[in-house]
mmCIF file of C-alpha atoms and ligand atoms in Angstrom:
data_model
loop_
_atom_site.group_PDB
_atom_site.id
_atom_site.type_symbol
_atom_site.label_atom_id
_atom_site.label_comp_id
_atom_site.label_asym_id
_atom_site.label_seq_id
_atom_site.Cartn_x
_atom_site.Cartn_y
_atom_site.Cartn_z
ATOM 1 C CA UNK A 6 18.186 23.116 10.196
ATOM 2 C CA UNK A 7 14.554 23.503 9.327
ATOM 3 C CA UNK A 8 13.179 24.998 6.229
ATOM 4 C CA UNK A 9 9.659 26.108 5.067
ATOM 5 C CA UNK A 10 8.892 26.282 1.126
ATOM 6 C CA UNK A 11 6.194 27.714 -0.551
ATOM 7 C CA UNK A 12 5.523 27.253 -4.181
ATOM 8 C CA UNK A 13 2.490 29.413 -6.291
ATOM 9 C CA UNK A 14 3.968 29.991 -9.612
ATOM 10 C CA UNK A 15 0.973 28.284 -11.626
ATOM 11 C CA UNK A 16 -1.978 25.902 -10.656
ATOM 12 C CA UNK A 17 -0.337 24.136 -7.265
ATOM 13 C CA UNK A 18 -0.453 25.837 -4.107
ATOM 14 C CA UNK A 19 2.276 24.067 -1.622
ATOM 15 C CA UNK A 20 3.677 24.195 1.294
ATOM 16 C CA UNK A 21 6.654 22.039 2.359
ATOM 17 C CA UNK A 22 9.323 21.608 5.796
ATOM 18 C CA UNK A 23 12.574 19.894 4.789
ATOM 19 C CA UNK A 24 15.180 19.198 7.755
ATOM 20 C CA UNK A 25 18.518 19.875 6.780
ATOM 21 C CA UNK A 26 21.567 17.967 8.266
ATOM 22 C CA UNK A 27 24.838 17.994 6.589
ATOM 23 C CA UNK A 28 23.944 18.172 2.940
ATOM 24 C CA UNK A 29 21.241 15.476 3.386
ATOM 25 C CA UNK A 30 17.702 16.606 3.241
ATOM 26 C CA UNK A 31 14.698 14.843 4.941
ATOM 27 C CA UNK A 32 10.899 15.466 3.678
ATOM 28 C CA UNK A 33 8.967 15.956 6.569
ATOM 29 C CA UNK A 34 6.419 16.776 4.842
ATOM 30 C CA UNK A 35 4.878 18.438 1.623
ATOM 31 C CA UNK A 36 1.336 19.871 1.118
ATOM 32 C CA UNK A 37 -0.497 20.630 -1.998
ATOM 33 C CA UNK A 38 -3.592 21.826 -3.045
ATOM 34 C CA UNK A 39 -4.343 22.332 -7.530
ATOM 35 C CA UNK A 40 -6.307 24.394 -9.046
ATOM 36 C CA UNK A 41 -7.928 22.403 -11.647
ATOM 37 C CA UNK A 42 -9.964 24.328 -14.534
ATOM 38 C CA UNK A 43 -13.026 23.578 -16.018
ATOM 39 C CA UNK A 44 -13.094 20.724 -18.938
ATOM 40 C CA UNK A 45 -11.060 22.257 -22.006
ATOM 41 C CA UNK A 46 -10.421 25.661 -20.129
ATOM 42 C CA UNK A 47 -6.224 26.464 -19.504
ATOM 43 C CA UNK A 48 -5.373 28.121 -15.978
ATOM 44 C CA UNK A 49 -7.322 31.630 -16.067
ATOM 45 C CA UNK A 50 -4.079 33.793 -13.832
ATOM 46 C CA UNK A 51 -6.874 35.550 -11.750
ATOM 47 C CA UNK A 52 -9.176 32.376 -10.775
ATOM 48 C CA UNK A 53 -5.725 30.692 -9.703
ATOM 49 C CA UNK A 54 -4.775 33.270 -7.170
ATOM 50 C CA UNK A 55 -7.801 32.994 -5.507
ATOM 51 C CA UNK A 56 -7.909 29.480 -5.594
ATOM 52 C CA UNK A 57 -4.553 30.021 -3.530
ATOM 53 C CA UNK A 58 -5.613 32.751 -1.209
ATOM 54 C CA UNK A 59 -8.590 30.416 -0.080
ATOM 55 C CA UNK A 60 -6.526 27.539 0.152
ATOM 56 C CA UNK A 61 -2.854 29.188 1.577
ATOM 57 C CA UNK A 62 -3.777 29.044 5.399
ATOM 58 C CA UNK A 63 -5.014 25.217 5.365
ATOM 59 C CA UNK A 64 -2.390 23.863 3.074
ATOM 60 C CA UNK A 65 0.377 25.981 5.801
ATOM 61 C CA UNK A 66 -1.643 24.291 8.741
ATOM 62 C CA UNK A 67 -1.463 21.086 7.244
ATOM 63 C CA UNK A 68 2.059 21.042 6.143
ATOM 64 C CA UNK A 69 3.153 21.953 9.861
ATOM 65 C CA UNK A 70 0.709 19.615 11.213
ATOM 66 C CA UNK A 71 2.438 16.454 9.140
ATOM 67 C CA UNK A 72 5.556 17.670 10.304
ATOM 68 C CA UNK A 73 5.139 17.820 13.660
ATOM 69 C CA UNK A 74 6.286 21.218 14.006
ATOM 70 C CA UNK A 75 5.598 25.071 14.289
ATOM 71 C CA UNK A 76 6.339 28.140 12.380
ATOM 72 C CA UNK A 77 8.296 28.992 15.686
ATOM 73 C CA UNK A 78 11.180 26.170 15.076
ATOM 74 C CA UNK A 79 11.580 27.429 11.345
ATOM 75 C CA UNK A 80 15.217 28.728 10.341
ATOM 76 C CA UNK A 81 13.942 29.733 7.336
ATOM 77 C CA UNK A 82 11.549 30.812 4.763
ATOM 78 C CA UNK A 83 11.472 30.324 1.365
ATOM 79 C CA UNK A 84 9.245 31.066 -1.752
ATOM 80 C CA UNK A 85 9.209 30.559 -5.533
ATOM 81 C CA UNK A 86 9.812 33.970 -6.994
ATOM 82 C CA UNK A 87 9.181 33.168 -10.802
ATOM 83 C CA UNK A 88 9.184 32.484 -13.204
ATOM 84 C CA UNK A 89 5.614 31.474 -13.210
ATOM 85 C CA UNK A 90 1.788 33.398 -13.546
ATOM 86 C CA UNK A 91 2.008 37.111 -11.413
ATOM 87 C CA UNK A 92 -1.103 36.867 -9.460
ATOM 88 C CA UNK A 93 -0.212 33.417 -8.406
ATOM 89 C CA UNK A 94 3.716 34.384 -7.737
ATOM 90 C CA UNK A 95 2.173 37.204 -5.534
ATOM 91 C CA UNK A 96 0.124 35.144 -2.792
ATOM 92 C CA UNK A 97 3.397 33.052 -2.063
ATOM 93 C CA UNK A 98 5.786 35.803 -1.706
ATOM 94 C CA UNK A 99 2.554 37.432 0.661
ATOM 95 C CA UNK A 100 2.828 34.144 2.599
ATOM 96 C CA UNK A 101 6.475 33.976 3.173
ATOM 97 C CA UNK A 102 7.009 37.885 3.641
ATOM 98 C CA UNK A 103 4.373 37.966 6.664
ATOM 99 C CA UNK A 104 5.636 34.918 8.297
ATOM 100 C CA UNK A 105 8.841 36.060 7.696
ATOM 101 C CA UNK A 106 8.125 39.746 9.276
ATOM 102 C CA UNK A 107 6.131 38.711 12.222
ATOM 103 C CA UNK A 108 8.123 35.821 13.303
ATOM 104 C CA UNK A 109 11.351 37.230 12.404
ATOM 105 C CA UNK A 110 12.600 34.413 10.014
ATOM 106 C CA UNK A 111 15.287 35.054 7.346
ATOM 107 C CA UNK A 112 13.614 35.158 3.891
ATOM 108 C CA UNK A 113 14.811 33.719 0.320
ATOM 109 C CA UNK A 114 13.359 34.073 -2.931
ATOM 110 C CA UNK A 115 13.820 31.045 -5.050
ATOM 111 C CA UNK A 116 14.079 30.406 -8.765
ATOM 112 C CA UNK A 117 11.320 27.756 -9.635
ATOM 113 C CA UNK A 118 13.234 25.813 -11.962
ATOM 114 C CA UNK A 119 16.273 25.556 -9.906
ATOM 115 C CA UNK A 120 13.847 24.361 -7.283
ATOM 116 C CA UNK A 121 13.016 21.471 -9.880
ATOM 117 C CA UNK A 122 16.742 20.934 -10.319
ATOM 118 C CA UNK A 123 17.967 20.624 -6.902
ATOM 119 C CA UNK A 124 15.090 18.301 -5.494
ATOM 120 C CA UNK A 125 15.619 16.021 -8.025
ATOM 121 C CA UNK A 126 19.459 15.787 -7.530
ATOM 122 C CA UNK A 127 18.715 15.132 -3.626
ATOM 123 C CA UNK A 128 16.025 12.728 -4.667
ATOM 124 C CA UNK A 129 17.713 10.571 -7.171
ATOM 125 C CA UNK A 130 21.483 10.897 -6.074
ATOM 126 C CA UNK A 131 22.740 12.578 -9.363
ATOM 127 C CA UNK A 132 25.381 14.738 -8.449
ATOM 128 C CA UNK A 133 26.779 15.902 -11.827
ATOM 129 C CA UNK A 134 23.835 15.598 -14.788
ATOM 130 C CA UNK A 135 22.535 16.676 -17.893
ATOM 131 C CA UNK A 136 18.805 17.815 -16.972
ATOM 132 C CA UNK A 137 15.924 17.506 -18.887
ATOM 133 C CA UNK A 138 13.462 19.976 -17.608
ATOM 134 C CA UNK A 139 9.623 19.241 -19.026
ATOM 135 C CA UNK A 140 6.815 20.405 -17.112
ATOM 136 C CA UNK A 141 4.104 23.384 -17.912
ATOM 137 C CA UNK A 142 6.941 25.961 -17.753
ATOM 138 C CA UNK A 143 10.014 24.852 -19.064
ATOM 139 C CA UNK A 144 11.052 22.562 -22.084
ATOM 140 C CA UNK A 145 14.896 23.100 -21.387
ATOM 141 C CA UNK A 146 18.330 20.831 -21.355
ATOM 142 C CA UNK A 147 20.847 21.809 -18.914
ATOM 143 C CA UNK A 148 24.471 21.646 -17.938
ATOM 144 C CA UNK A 149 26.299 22.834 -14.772
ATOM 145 C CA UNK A 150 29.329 25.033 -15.505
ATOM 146 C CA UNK A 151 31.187 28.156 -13.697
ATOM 147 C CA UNK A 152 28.347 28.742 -11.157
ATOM 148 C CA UNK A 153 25.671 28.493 -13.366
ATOM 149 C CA UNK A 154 23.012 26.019 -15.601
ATOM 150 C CA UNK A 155 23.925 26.556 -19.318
ATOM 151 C CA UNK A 156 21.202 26.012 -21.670
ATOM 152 C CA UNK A 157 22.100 23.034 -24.062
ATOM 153 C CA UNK A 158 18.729 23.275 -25.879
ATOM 154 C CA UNK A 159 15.475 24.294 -25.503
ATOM 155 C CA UNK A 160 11.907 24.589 -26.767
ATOM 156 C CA UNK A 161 11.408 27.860 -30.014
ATOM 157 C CA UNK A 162 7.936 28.308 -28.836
ATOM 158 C CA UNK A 163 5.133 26.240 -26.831
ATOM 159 C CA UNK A 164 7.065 24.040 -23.735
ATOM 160 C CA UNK A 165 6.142 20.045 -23.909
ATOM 161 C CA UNK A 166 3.490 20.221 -20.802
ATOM 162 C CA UNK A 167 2.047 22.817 -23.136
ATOM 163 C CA UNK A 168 1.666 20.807 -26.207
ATOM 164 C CA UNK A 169 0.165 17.884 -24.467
ATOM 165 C CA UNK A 170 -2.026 20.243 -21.902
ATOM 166 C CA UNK A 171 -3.456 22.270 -25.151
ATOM 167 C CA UNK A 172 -3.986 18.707 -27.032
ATOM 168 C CA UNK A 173 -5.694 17.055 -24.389
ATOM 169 C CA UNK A 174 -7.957 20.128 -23.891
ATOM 170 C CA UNK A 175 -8.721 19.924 -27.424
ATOM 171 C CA UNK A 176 -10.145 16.830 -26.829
ATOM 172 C CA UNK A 177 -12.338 17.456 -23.677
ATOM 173 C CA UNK A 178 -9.665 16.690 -20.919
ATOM 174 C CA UNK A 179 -9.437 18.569 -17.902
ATOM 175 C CA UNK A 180 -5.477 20.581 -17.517
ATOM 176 C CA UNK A 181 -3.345 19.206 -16.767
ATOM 177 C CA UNK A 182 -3.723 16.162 -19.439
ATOM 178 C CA UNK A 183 -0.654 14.853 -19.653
ATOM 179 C CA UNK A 184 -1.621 11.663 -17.714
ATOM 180 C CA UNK A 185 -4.741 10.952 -19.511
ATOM 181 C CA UNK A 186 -2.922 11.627 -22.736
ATOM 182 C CA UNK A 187 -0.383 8.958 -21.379
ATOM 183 C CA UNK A 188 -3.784 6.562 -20.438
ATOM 184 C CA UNK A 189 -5.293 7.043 -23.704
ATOM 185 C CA UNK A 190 -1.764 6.541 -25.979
ATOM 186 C CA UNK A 191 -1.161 3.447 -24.178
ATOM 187 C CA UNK A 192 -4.124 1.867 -25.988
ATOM 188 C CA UNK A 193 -2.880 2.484 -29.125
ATOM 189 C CA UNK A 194 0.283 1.441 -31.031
ATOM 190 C CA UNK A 195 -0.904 2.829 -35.126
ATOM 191 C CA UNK A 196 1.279 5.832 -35.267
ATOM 192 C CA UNK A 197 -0.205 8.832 -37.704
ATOM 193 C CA UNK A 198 2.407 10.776 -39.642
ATOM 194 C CA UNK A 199 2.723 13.782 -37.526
ATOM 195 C CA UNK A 200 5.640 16.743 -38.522
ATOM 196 C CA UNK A 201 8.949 16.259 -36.282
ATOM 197 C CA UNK A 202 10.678 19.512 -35.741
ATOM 198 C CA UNK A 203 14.253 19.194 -34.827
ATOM 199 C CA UNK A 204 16.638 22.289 -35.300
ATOM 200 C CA UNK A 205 20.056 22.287 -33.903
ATOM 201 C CA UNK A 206 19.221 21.157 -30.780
ATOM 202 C CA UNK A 207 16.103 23.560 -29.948
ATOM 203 C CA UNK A 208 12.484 21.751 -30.904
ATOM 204 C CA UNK A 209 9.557 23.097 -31.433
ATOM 205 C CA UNK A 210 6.106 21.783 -30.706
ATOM 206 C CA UNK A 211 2.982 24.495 -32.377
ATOM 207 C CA UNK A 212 3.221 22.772 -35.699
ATOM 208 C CA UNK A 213 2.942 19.307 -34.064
ATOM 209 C CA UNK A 214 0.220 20.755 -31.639
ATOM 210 C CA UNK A 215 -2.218 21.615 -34.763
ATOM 211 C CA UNK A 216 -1.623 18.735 -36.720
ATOM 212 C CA UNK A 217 -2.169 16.460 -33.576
ATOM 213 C CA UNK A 218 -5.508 18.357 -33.533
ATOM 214 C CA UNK A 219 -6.186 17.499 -36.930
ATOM 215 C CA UNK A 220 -5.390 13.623 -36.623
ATOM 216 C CA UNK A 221 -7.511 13.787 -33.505
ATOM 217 C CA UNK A 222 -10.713 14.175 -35.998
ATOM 218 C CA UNK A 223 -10.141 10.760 -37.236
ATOM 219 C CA UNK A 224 -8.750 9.014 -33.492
ATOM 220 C CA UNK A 225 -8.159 9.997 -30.546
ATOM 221 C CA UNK A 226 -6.104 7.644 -29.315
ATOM 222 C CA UNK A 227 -4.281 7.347 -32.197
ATOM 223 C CA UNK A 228 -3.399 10.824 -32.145
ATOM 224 C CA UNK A 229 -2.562 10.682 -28.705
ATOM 225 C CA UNK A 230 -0.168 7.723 -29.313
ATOM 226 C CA UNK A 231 1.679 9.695 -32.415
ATOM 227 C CA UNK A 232 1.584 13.137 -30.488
ATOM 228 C CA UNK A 233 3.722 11.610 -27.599
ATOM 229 C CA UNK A 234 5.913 9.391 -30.123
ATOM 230 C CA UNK A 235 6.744 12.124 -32.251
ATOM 231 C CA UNK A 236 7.066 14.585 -29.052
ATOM 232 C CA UNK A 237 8.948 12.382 -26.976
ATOM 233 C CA UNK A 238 11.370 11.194 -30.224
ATOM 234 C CA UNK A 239 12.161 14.676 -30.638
ATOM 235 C CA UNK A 240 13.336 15.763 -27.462
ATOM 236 C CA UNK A 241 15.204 12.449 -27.600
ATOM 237 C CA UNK A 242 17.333 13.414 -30.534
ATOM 238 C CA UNK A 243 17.956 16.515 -29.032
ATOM 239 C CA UNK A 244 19.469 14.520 -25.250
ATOM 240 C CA UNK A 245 21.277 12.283 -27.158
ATOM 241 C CA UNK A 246 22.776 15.337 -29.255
ATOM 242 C CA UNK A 247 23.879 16.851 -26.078
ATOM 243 C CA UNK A 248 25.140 13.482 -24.060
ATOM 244 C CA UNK A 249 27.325 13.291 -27.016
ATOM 245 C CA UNK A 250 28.324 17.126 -26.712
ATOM 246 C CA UNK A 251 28.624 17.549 -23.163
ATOM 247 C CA UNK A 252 30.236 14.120 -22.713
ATOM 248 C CA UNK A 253 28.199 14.210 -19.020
ATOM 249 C CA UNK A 254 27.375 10.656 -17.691
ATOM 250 C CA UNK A 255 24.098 11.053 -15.852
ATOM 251 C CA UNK A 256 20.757 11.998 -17.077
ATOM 252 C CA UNK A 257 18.240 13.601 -15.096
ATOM 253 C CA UNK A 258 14.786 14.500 -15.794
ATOM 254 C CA UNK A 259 12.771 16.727 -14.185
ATOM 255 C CA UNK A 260 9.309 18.284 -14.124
ATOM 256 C CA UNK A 261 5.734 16.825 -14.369
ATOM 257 C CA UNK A 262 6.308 15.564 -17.659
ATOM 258 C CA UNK A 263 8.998 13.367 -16.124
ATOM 259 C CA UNK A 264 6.275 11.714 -14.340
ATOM 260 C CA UNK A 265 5.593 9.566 -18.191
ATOM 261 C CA UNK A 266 6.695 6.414 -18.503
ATOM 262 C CA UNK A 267 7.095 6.157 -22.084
ATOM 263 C CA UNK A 268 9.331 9.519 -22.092
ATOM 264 C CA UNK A 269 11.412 7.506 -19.454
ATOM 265 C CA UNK A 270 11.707 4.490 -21.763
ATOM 266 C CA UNK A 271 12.932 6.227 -24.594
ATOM 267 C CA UNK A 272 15.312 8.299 -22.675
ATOM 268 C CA UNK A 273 16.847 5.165 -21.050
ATOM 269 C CA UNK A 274 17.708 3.760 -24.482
ATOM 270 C CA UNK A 275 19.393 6.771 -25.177
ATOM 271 C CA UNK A 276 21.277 6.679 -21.798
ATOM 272 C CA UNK A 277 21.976 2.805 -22.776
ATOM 273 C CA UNK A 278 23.516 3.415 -25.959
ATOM 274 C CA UNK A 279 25.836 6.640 -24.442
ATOM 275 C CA UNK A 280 27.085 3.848 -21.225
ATOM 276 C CA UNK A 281 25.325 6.916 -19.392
ATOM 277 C CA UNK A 282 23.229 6.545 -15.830
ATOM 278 C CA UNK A 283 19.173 7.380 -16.107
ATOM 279 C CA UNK A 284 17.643 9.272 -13.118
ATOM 280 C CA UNK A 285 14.021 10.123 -13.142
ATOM 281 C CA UNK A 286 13.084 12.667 -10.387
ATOM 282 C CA UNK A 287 10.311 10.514 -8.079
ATOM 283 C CA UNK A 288 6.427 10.567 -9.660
ATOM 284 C CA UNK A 289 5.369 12.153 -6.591
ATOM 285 C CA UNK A 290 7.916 15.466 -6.618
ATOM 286 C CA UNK A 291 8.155 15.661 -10.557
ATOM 287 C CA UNK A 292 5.479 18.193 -10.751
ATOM 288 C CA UNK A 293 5.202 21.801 -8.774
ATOM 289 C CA UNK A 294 5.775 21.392 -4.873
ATOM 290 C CA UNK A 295 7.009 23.214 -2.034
ATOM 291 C CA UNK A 296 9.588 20.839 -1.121
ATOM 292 C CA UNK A 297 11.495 21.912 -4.183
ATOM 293 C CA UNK A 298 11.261 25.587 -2.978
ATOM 294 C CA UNK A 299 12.294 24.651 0.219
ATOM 295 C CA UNK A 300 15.493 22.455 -0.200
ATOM 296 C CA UNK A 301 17.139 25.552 -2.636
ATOM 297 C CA UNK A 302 16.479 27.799 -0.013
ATOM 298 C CA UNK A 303 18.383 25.564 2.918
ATOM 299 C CA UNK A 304 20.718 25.036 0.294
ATOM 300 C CA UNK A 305 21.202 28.952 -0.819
ATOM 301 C CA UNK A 306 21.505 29.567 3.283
ATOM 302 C CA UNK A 307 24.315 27.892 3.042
ATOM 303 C CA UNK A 308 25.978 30.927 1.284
ATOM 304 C CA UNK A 309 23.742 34.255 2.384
ATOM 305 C CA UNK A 310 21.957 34.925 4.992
ATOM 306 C CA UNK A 311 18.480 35.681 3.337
ATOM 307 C CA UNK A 312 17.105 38.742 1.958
ATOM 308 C CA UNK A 313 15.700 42.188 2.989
ATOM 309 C CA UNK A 314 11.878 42.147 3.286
ATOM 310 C CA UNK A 315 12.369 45.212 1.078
ATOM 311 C CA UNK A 316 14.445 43.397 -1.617
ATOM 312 C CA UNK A 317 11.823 40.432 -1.625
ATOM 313 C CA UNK A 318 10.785 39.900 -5.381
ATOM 314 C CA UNK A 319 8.553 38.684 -7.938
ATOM 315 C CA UNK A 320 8.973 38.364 -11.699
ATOM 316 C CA UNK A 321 7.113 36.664 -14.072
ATOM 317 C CA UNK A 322 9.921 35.911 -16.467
ATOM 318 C CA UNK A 323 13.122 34.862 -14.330
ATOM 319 C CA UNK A 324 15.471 32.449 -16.512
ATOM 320 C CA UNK A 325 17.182 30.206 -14.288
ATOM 321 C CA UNK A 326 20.588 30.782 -16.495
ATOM 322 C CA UNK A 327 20.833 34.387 -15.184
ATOM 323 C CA UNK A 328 21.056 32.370 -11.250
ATOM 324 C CA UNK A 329 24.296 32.788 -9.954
ATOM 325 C CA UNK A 330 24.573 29.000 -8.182
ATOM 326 C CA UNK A 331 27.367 29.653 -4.949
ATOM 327 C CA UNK A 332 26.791 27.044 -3.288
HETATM 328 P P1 LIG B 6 4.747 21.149 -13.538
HETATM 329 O O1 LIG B 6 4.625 22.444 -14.305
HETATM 330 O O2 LIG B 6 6.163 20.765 -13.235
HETATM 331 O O3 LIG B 6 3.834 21.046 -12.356
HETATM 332 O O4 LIG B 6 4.248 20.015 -14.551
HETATM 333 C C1 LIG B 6 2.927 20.009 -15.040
HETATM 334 C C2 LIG B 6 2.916 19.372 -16.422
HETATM 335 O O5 LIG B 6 3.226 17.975 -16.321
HETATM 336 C C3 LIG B 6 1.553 19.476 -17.089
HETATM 337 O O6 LIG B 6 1.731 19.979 -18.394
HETATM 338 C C4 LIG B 6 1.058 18.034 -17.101
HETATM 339 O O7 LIG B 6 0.206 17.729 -18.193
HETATM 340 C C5 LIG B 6 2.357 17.257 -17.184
HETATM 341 N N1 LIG B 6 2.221 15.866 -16.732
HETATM 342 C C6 LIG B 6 1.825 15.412 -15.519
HETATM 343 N N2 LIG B 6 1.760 14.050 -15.509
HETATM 344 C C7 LIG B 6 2.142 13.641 -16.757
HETATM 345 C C8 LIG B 6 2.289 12.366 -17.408
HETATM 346 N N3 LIG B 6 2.025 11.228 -16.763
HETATM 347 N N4 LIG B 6 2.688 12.359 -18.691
HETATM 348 C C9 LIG B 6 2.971 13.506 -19.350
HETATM 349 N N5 LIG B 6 2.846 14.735 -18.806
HETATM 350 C C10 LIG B 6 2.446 14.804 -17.529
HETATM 351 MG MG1 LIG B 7 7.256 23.529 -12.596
#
């Protein structure tokens, strides 16, 4: 079975075709195209869309082209519904609703963060995990249970791709920063007192943000060595809380954030001292891409035969614990 998978919820524009056989998926190929902001500017929602309305039909072309195949063969169709920026959520669903009309292909809207979920379970083997979700969207831990991902913790305000995108474009970097905060921390190893918020197992990053800001005045690097410390300590505590808890033995993270190494060594250490199995979703699908659009739709046609063009949907604010998960 062949899939197509479009992703627009923020700054990527992708477009993916995963073959299906059994429930083993095969990548032929994944196409993405970012809108990058100006120096110390955050995604403007209207600049974005057009960035993907200019870029859509190449990035389609492209993705066929690498795979060797046409929208013709397609069984499917699927697109990233939300959560994620309106405009942007709009020229996807546009995509996939007029190839899906004119060529007649069944159509599924997909959850974004599910998407995350189920590449990185085909990707790294993990068949029963907690998930860590980080990336520009989501700061979230997750358990499977009765059908559905049950939210074990999560972030109170600003998500951890947030806290290090506003940092680094505090300090001149172009979004997304993450990897050049990751560059610049690796430089350093004098950690600043920075404030560690902790409660239950939720975290919470804006009071960290500002004083990371503040220590920033003094050294950069510096503060970019504490901020991810202190960040990546925190959500630490909270995994290990919820190992513990949930009594799982498999870790998986997800997202772009999962794409730091330093989050991945502290996370290990956890996973060491709870006799519990580390999966890190590969550097090259952690952040936003069709192909994790793409393998939840194959995977959701396993259960329903697509939508009506007339039910297709966007919404800006679509929690992935209200999915119902039948398959
Ligand atoms: P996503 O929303 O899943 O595309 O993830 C994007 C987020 O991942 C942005 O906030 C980036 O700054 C962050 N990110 C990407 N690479 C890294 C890295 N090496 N270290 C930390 N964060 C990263
Ligand atoms: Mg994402």
């Amino acid at each position: 079975m062949l899939g197509l998978g479009i992703e627009s919820t923020a700054h990527t524009f992708s477009c993916a075709v995963i073959e299906k056989k059994g429930n083993k998926g095969k990548i032929l190929s994944d196409v993405k195209k970012i809108y990058r902001p100006a120096n110390g500017e955050g995604i403007h929602p209207r600049e974005a869309s057009r960035h993907h309305i200019e870029n859509s039909a190449s990035v389609l072309s492209e993705c066929l082209r690498e795979a060797k195949t046409t929208i013709k063969e397609m069984d499917l169709v699927s697109y990233a519904a939300g959560p994620g920026l309106g405009p942007c959520l709009r020229v996807g669903a546009v995509v996939a609703r007029s190839l899906a009309s004119f060529y007649k292909i069944p159509i599924y809207p997909v959850n974004h963060a599910i998407g995350h979920i189920e590449l990185g379970k085909l990707l790294t083997g993990a068949r029963n995990p907690l998930v860590l979700l980080v990336s520009g969207g989501h700061t979230m831990l997750l358990a499977f249970l009765n059908k559905q991902w049950r939210v074990f913790g999560e972030t109170l305000d600003i998500t951890l791709g947030q806290l290090l995108d506003q940092f680094g474009r505090s300090i001149g970097f172009a979004s997304p920063c993450g990897k050049d905060i990751e560059e610049l921390a690796s430089t350093s190893s004098n950690y600043v007192t920075l404030p560690y918020s902790v409660k239950g197992n939720d975290v919470s990053f804006s009071g960290l943000l500002s004083a990371t800001k503040s220590a920033a005045k003094k050294s950069k690097v510096d503060a970019c060595y504490s901020l991810q410390e202190t960040a990546f300590a925190m959500i630490s505590e909270a995994v290990e809380r919820a190992l513990s808890f949930t009594c799982k033995r498999e870790l998986m993270i997800v997202g772009g954030v999962a794409a730091n190494k330093r989050l991945s060594e502290m996370l290990q250490d956890v996973c060491k001292r709870h006799k519990c199995k580390f999966f890190v979703v590969p550097l090259r699908y952690a952040g936003d891409c069709g192909s994790q659009i793409c393998w939840t739709g194959l995977l959701e046609s396993q259960v329903k035969n697509g939508v009506l063009l007339k039910d297709t949907f966007v919404t800006q604010s679509w929690r992935l614990d209200s999915v119902k998960v039948n398959y």
